[in-house]
XYZ file of C-alpha atoms in Angstrom:
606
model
C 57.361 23.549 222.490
C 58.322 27.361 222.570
C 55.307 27.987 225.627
C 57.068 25.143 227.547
C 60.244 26.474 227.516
C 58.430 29.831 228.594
C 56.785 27.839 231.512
C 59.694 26.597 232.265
C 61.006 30.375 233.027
C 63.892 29.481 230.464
C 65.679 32.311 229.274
C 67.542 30.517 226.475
C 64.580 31.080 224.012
C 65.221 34.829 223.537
C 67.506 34.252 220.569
C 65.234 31.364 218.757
C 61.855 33.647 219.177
C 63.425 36.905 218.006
C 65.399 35.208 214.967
C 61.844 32.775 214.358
C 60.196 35.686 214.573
C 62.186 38.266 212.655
C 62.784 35.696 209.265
C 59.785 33.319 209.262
C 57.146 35.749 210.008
C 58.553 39.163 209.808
C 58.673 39.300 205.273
C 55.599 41.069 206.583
C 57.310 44.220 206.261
C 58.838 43.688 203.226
C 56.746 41.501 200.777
C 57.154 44.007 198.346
C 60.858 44.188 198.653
C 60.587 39.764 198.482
C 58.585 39.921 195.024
C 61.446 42.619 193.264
C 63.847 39.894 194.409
C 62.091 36.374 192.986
C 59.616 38.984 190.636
C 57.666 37.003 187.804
C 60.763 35.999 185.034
C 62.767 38.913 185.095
C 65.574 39.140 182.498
C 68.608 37.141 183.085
C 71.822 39.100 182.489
C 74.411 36.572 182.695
C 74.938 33.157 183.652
C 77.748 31.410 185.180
C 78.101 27.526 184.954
C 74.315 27.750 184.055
C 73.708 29.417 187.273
C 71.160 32.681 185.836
C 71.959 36.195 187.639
C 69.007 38.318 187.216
C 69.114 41.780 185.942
C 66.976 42.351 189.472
C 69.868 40.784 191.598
C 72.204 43.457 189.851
C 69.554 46.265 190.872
C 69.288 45.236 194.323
C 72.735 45.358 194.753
C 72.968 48.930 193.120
C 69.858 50.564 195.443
C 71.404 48.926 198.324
C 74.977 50.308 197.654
C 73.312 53.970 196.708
C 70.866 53.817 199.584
C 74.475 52.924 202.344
C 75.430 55.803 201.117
C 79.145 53.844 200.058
C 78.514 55.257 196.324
C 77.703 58.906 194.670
C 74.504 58.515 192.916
C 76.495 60.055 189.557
C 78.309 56.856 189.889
C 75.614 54.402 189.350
C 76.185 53.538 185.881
C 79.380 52.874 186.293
C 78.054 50.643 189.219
C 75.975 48.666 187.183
C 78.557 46.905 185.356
C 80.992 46.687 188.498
C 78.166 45.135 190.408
C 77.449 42.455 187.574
C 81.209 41.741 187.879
C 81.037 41.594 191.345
C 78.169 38.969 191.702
C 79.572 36.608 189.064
C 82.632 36.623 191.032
C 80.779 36.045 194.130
C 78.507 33.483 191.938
C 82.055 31.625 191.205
C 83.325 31.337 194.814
C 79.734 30.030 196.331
C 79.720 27.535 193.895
C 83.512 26.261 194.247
C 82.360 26.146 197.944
C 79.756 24.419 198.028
C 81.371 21.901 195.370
C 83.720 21.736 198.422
C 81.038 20.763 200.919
C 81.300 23.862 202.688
C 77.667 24.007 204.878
C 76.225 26.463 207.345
C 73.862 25.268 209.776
C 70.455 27.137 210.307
C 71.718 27.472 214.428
C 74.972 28.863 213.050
C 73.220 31.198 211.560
C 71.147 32.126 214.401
C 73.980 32.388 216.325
C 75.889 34.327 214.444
C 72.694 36.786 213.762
C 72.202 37.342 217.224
C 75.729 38.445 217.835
C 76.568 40.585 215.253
C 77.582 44.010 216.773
C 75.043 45.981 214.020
C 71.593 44.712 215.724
C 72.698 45.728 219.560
C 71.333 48.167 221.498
C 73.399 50.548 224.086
C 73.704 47.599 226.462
C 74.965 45.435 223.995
C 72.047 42.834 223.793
C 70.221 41.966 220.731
C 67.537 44.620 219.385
C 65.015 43.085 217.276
C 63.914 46.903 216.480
C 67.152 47.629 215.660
C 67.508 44.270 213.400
C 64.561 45.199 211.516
C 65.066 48.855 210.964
C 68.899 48.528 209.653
C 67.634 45.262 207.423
C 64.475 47.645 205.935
C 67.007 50.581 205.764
C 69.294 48.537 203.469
C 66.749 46.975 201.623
C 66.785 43.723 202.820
C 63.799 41.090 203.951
C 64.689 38.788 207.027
C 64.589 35.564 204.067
C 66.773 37.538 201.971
C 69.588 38.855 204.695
C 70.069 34.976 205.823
C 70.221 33.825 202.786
C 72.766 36.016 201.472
C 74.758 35.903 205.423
C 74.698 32.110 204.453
C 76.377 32.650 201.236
C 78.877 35.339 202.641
C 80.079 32.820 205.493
C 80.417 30.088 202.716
C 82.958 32.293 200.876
C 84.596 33.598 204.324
C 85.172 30.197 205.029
C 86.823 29.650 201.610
C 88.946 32.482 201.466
C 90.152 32.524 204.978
C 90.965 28.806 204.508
C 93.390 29.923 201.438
C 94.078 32.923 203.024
C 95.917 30.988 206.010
C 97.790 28.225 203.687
C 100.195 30.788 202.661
C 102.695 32.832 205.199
C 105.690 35.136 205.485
C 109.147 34.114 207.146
C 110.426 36.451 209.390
C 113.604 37.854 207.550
C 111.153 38.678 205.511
C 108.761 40.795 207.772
C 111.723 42.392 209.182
C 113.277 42.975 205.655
C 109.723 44.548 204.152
C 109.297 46.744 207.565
C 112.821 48.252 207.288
C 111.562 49.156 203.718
C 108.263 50.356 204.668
C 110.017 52.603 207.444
C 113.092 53.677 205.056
C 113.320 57.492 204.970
C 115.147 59.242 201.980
C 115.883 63.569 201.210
C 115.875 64.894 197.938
C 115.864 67.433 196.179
C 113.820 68.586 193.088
C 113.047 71.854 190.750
C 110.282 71.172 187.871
C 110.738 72.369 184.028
C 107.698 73.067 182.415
C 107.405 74.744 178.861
C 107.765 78.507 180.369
C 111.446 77.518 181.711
C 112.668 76.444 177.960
C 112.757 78.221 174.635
C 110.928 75.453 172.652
C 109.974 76.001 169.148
C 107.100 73.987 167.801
C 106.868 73.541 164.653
C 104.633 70.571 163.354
C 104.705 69.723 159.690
C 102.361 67.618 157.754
C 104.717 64.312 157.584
C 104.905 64.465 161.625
C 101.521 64.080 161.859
C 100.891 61.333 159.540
C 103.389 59.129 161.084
C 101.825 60.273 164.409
C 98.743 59.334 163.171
C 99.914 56.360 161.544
C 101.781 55.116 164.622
C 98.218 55.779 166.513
C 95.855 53.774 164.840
C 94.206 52.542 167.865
C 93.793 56.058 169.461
C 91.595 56.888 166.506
C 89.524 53.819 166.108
C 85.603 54.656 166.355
C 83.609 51.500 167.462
C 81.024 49.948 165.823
C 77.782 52.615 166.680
C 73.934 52.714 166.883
C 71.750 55.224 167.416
C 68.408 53.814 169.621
C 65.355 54.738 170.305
C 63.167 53.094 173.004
C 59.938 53.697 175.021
C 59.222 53.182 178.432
C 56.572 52.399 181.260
C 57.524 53.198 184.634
C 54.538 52.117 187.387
C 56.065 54.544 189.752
C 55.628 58.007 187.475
C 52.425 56.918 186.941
C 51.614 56.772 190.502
C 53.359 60.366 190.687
C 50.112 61.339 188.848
C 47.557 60.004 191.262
C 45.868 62.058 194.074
C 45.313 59.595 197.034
C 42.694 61.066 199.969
C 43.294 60.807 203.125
C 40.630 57.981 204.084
C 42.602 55.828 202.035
C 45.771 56.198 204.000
C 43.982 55.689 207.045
C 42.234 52.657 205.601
C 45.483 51.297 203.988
C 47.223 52.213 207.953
C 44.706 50.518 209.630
C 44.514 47.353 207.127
C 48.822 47.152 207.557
C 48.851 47.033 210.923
C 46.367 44.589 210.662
C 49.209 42.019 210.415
C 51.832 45.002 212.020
C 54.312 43.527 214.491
C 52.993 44.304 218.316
C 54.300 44.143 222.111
C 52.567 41.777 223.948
C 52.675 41.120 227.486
C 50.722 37.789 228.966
C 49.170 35.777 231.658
C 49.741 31.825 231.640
C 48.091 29.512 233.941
C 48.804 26.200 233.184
C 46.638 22.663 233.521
C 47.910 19.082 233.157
C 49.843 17.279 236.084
C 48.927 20.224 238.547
C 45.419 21.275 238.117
C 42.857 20.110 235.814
C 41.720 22.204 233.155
C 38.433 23.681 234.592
C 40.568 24.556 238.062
C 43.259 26.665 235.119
C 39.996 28.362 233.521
C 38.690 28.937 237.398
C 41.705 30.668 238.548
C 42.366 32.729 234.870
C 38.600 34.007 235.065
C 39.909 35.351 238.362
C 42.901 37.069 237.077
C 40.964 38.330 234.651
C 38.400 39.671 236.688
C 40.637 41.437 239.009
C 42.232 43.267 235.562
C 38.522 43.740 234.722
C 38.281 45.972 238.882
C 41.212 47.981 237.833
C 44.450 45.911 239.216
C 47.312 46.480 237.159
C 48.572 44.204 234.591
C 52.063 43.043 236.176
C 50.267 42.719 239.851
C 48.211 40.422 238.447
C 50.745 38.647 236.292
C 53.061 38.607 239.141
C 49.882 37.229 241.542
C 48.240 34.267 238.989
C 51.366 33.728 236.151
C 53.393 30.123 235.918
C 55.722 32.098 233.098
C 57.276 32.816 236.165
C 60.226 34.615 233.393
C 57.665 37.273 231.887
C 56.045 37.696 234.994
C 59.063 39.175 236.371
C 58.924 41.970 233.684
C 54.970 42.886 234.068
C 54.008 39.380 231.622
C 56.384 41.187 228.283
C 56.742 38.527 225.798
C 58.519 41.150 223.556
C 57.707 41.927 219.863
C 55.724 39.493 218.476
C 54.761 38.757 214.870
C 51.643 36.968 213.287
C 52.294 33.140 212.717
C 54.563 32.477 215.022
C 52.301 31.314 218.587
C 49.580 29.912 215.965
C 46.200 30.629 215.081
C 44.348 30.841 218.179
C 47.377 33.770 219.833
C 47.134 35.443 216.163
C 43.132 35.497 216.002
C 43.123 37.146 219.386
C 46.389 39.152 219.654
C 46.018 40.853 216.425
C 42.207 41.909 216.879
C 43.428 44.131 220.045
C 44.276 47.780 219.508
C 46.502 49.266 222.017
C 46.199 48.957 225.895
C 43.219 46.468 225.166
C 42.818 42.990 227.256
C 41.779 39.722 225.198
C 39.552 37.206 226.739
C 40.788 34.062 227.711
C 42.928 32.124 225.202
C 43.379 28.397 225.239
C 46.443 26.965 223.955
C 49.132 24.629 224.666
C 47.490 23.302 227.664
C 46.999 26.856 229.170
C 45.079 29.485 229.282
C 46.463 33.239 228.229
C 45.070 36.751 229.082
C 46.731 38.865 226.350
C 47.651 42.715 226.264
C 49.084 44.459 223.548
C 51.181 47.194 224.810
C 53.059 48.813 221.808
C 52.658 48.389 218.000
C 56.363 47.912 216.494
C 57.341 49.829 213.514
C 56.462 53.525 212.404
C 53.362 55.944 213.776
C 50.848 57.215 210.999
C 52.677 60.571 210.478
C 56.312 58.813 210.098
C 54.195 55.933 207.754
C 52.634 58.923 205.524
C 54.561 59.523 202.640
C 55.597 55.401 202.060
C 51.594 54.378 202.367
C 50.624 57.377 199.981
C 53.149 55.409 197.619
C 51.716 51.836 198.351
C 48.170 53.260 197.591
C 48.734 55.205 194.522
C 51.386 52.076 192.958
C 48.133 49.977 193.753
C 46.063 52.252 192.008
C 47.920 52.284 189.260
C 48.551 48.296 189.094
C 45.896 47.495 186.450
C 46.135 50.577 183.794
C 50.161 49.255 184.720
C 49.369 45.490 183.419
C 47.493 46.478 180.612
C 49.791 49.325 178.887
C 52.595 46.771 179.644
C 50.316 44.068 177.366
C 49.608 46.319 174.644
C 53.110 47.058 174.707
C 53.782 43.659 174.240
C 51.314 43.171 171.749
C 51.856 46.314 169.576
C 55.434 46.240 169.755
C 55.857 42.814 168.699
C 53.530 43.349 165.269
C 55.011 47.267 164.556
C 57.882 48.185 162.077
C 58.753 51.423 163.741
C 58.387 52.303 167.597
C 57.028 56.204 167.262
C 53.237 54.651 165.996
C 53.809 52.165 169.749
C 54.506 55.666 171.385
C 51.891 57.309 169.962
C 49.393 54.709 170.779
C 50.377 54.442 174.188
C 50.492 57.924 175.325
C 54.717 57.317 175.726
C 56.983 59.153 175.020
C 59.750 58.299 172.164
C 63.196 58.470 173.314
C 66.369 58.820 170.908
C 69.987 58.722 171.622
C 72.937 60.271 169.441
C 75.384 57.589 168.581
C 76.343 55.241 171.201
C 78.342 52.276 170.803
C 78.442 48.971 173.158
C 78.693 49.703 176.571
C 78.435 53.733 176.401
C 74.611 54.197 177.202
C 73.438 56.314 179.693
C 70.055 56.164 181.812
C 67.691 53.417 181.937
C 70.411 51.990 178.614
C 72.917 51.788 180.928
C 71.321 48.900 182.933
C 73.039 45.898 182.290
C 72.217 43.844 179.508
C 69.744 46.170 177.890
C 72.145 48.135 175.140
C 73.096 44.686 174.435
C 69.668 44.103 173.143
C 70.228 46.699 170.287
C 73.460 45.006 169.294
C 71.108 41.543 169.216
C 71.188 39.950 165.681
C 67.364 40.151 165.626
C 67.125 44.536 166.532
C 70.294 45.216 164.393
C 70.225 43.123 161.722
C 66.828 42.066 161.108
C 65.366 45.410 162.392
C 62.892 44.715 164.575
C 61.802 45.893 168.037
C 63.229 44.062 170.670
C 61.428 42.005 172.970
C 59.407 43.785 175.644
C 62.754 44.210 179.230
C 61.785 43.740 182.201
C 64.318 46.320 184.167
C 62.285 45.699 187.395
C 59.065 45.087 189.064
C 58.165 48.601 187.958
C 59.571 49.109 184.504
C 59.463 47.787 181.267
C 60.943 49.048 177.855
C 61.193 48.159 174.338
C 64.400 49.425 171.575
C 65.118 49.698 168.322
C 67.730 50.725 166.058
C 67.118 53.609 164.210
C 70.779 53.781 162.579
C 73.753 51.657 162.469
C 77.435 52.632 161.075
C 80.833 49.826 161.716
C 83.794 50.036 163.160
C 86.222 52.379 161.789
C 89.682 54.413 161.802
C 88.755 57.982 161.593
C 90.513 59.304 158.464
C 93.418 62.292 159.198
C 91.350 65.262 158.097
C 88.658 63.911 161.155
C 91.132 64.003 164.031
C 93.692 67.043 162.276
C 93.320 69.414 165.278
C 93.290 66.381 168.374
C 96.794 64.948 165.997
C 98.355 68.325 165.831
C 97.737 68.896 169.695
C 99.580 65.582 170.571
C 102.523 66.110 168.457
C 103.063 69.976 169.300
C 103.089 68.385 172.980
C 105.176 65.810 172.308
C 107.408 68.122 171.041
C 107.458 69.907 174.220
C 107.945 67.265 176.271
C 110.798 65.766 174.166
C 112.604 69.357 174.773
C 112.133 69.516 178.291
C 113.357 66.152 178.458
C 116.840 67.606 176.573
C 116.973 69.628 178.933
C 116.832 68.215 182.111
C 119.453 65.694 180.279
C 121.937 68.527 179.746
C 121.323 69.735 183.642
C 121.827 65.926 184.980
C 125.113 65.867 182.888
C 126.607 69.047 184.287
C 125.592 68.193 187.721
C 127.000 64.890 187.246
C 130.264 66.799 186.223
C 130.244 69.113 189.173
C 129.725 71.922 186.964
C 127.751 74.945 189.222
C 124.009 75.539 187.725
C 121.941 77.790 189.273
C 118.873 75.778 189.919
C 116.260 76.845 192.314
C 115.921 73.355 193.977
C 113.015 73.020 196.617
C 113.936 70.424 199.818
C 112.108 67.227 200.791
C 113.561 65.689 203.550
C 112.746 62.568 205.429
C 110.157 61.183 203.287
C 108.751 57.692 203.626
C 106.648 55.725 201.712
C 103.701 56.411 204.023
C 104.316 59.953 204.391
C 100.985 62.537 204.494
C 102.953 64.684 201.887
C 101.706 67.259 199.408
C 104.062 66.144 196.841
C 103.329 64.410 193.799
C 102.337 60.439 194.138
C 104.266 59.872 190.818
C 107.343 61.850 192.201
C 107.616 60.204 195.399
C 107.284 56.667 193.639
C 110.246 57.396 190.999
C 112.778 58.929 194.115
C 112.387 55.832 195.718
C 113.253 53.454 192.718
C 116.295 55.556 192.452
C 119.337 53.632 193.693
C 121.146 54.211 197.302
C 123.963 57.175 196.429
C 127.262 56.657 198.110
C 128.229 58.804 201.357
C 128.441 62.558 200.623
C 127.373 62.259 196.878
C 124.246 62.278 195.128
C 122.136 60.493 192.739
C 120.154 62.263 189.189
C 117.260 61.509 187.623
C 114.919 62.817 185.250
C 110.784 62.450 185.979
C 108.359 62.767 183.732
C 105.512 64.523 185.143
C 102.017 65.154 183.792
C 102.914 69.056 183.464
C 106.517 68.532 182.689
C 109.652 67.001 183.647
C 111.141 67.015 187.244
C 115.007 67.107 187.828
C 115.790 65.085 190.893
C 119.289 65.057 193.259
C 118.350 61.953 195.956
C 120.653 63.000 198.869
C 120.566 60.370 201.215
C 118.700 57.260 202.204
C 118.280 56.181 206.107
C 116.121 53.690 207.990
C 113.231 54.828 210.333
C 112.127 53.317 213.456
C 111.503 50.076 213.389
C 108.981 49.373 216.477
C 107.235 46.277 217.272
C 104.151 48.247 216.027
C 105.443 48.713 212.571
C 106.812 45.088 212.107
C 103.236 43.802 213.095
C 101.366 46.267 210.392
C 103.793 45.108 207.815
C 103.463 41.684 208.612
C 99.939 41.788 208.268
C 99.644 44.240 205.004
C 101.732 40.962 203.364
C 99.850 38.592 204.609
C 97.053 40.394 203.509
C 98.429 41.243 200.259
C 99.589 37.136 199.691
C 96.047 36.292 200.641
C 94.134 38.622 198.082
C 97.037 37.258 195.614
C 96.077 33.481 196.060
C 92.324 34.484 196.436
C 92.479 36.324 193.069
C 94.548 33.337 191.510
C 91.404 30.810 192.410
C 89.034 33.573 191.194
C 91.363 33.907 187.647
C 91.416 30.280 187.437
C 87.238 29.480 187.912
C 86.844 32.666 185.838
C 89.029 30.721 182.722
C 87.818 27.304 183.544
C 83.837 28.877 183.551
C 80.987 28.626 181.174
C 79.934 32.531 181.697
C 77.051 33.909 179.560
C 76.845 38.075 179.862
């Protein structure tokens, strides 16, 4: 048992308590967080292979991504549907892996928990405080951060195992370093519609074959426009005044169950001493704690954990469930700096002293139980406007009589076609609800959404119009824009052919031509991306001449002369980075050829 191995002054157990601890006890601290991530049937947004993804999965993964601070929060629409992608491709790889027989052991795991860099503290050991503030930080349970770790090392696995059945030959290295190292100097001047006398003149049969030869530019997609109510739990609780005796009742009832420092006293019975000789010589340690001798004298006088006992009786963080009842019943009834009786377990008896409660003080707990309190508050005016809503909207032909009866407030959208809502429409799955056969042919509401554990919503489609090509007249002024540009462009063009051909000729131009020399591919240079790309497609020129080009450019067209073309250092360094860029680049190749492939061969549902 674990207290043997404690008798036994192991040391070994450190990583099994705090990892026991931390996942099979520790959802205390995030129950709520467990519920929003197996909640009551929430909507399923896709399916792959009949394998459902929840539309809470893709939320989790959205709040976690906003709350690392990895995305802008103007982003997060844009998320949504990235993130959907992302876990069906994830969805794809654990399943081809475990089809493969791929397995992680529950000790792996452990192992592999206790080790990771993330949870140590300055000395480099595991920090269970620091394991359970960065898993609450990124919105993670203990359950739900092994269970996903499982499923990451799965596809690691797989993809380093592909990764590492593909490799580079070494002409090759050396041949893409000398590239990646090549230097070239150029020269360049820009033409933009100031440097050329360009007369634009667009008639009425340029535009139509513009417009003709643009169809697709000028295609509007099939549209609705929606309307849609909503219940959100947490504005509701926004509303609600909570007291301060409630905060201090809700404090006191958390840390009711609230992770705690413990330190102990064990003295043992069995082969050694019989049982009353263990309770004889505890009621003695105990009394001497009782006459005011301190807690590690004692331990360190009457102890057989002869491990703890070295470090005043600590036992470290503990959390309820994981000594069993009789530890629980007394450890969690102690406030601070209080001594239990005697405790009888395990063939010993225990003195126990909580030290430190784990986790947040009162102040730092304030504003997150004032939440807790007033979302409890709220829970059953919550579950019953979310029942009429199911019952009213369900039996209504129009949504604003729902709204009205509800107290909500009636949303509508301008035109919006698939994919283009923004807001709470956005979420995926939902606009595809008002593009539903039932909502936008039939006309009904749709069926009450579950977007979370906090927020429901019903739609319905107040107008409708196909897909169609915009007629001329429509689009006149966006038409005439593109051709008079094109026109522009076209002359500039001209003209940079006329310069190339003189220069070409060795005719003199006066050209004010601005320098780049020794330019690689890596170079930290102001110029133009697009520029630098097209000077080094250009081919080699011969000794003491120069090559021409012309490059369009979003403002214009540049004229280039490409001097000269040398090769850079070549150091050990460079070879390496090289090498591994195209290793790295050959492994997300044949990584993204299995994910093409189980994408093609897949039943997926979105």
């Amino acid at each position: 048992s674990m207290l043997q191995s404690i008798r036994d002054g192991s040391r070994s157990w450190g990583a099994k308590i705090i990892i026991g601890l931390m996942v099979a006890a520790m959802a205390l601290f995030g129950v709520e967080s467990l519920f929003s991530v197996f909640g009551s049937d929430p909507n399923e947004v896709a399916s792959v292979n009949g394998e459902p993804i929840m539309r809470q999965d893709v939320e989790l993964g959205v709040q976690r991504a906003l709350r690392s601070g990895q995305v802008p929060p103007e982003q997060e629409r844009a998320l949504r549907n990235d993130m959907l992608d992302q876990l069906i491709t994830q969805t794809l790889l654990t399943q081809y892996a475990e089809d493969g027989g791929f397995h992680v052991s529950d000790a792996q795991l452990d192992q592999m928990i206790v080790s990771l860099p993330e949870f140590h503290d300055q000395d480099g050991r595991f920090s269970a405080e620091l394991f359970r503030n960065r898993l609450a930080g990124a919105g993670y349970t203990p359950l739900s951060f092994r269970e996903e770790l499982r499923v990451d090392i799965k596809r690691q696995h797989l993809q380093q195992g592909l990764a590492f059945s593909d490799f580079s030959l070494p002409s090759e290295e050396q041949r893409l370093a000398d590239l990646q190292s090549q230097q070239r100097d150029f020269r360049y001047v820009m033409l933009n519609a100031e440097d050329v006398e360009i007369d634009v003149n667009v008639t009425d049969e340029q535009m139509q074959a513009y417009y003709d030869a643009n169809q697709s530019r000028f295609e509007r997609p099939e549209q609705v426009r929606v309307e849609y109510v909503l219940i959100d739990r947490q504005a509701m609780a926004d509303d609600v005044e909570v007291d301060e005796q409630a905060l201090r009742e809700a404090w006191r009832e958390q840390n009711q169950s609230a992770d705690r420092r413990v330190s102990h006293i064990m003295v043992t019975f069995g082969d050694e001493r019989s049982r009353e000789e263990a309770e004889a010589l505890a009621s003695e340690a105990l009394a001497s704690l009782e006459e005011g001798e301190s807690f590690a004298d004692t331990a360190a006088r009457y102890s057989d954990d002869t491990a703890s006992a070295e470090d005043g009786g600590d036992l470290g963080v503990i959390s309820r469930g994981f000594f069993g009842d009789a530890f629980d019943e007394s450890a969690f009834s102690l406030g601070v700096g209080e001594t239990s009786q005697l405790v009888e377990m395990d063939g010993a008896f225990h003195i126990l002293r909580v030290t430190e409660l784990a986790g947040p003080s009162f102040e730092e707990q304030r504003d997150a139980l004032a939440q807790d309190v007033a979302l409890s508050s709220v829970n059953d005016e919550f579950n019953e406007q979310v029942q009429r809503l199911i019952d009213e909207s369900f039996a209504a032909d129009d949504l604003q009589s729902v709204a009205d009866d509800l107290d909500l407030t009636l949303e509508r959208t301008e035109w919006i076609a698939r994919g283009e809502g923004e807001g709470v429409l956005s979420e995926p799955g939902v606009l595809d609800e008002a593009f539903s056969a039932d909502v936008l042919e039939e006309g009904y509401n749709s069926e009450v959404i579950e977007l979370d554990n906090d927020r429901r919503l019903v739609l319905r489609v107040a107008e409708h119009r196909d897909a169609t090509v915009l007629p001329l007249e429509a689009v006149r002024e966006e038409v005439e824009q593109a051709v008079a540009a094109q026109q522009r462009q076209e002359a500039l063009q001209a003209q940079a052919a006329e310069l190339i051909a003189s220069l070409r000729e060795g005719e003199s131009v006066e050209l004010e031509w601005l320098e780049a020399n020794d330019v690689s591919r890596q170079s930290d240079t102001t110029l133009p991306q697009s520029l630098v790309g097209e000077v080094f497609r250009m081919p080699r020129p011969d000794e003491g001449e120069s090559v021409y080009r012309a490059v369009n450019m979003p403002q214009g067209v540049a004229v280039v002369a490409l001097d000269d073309v040398s090769v850079g250092e070549v150091d050990e360094q460079m070879t390496a980075f090289v090498a591994q860029m195209a290793e790295q680049l050959r492994a997300q190749s044949v990584i993204q050829g299995l994910i093409d492939d189980l994408r093609s061969e897949a039943e997926i549902e979105r």
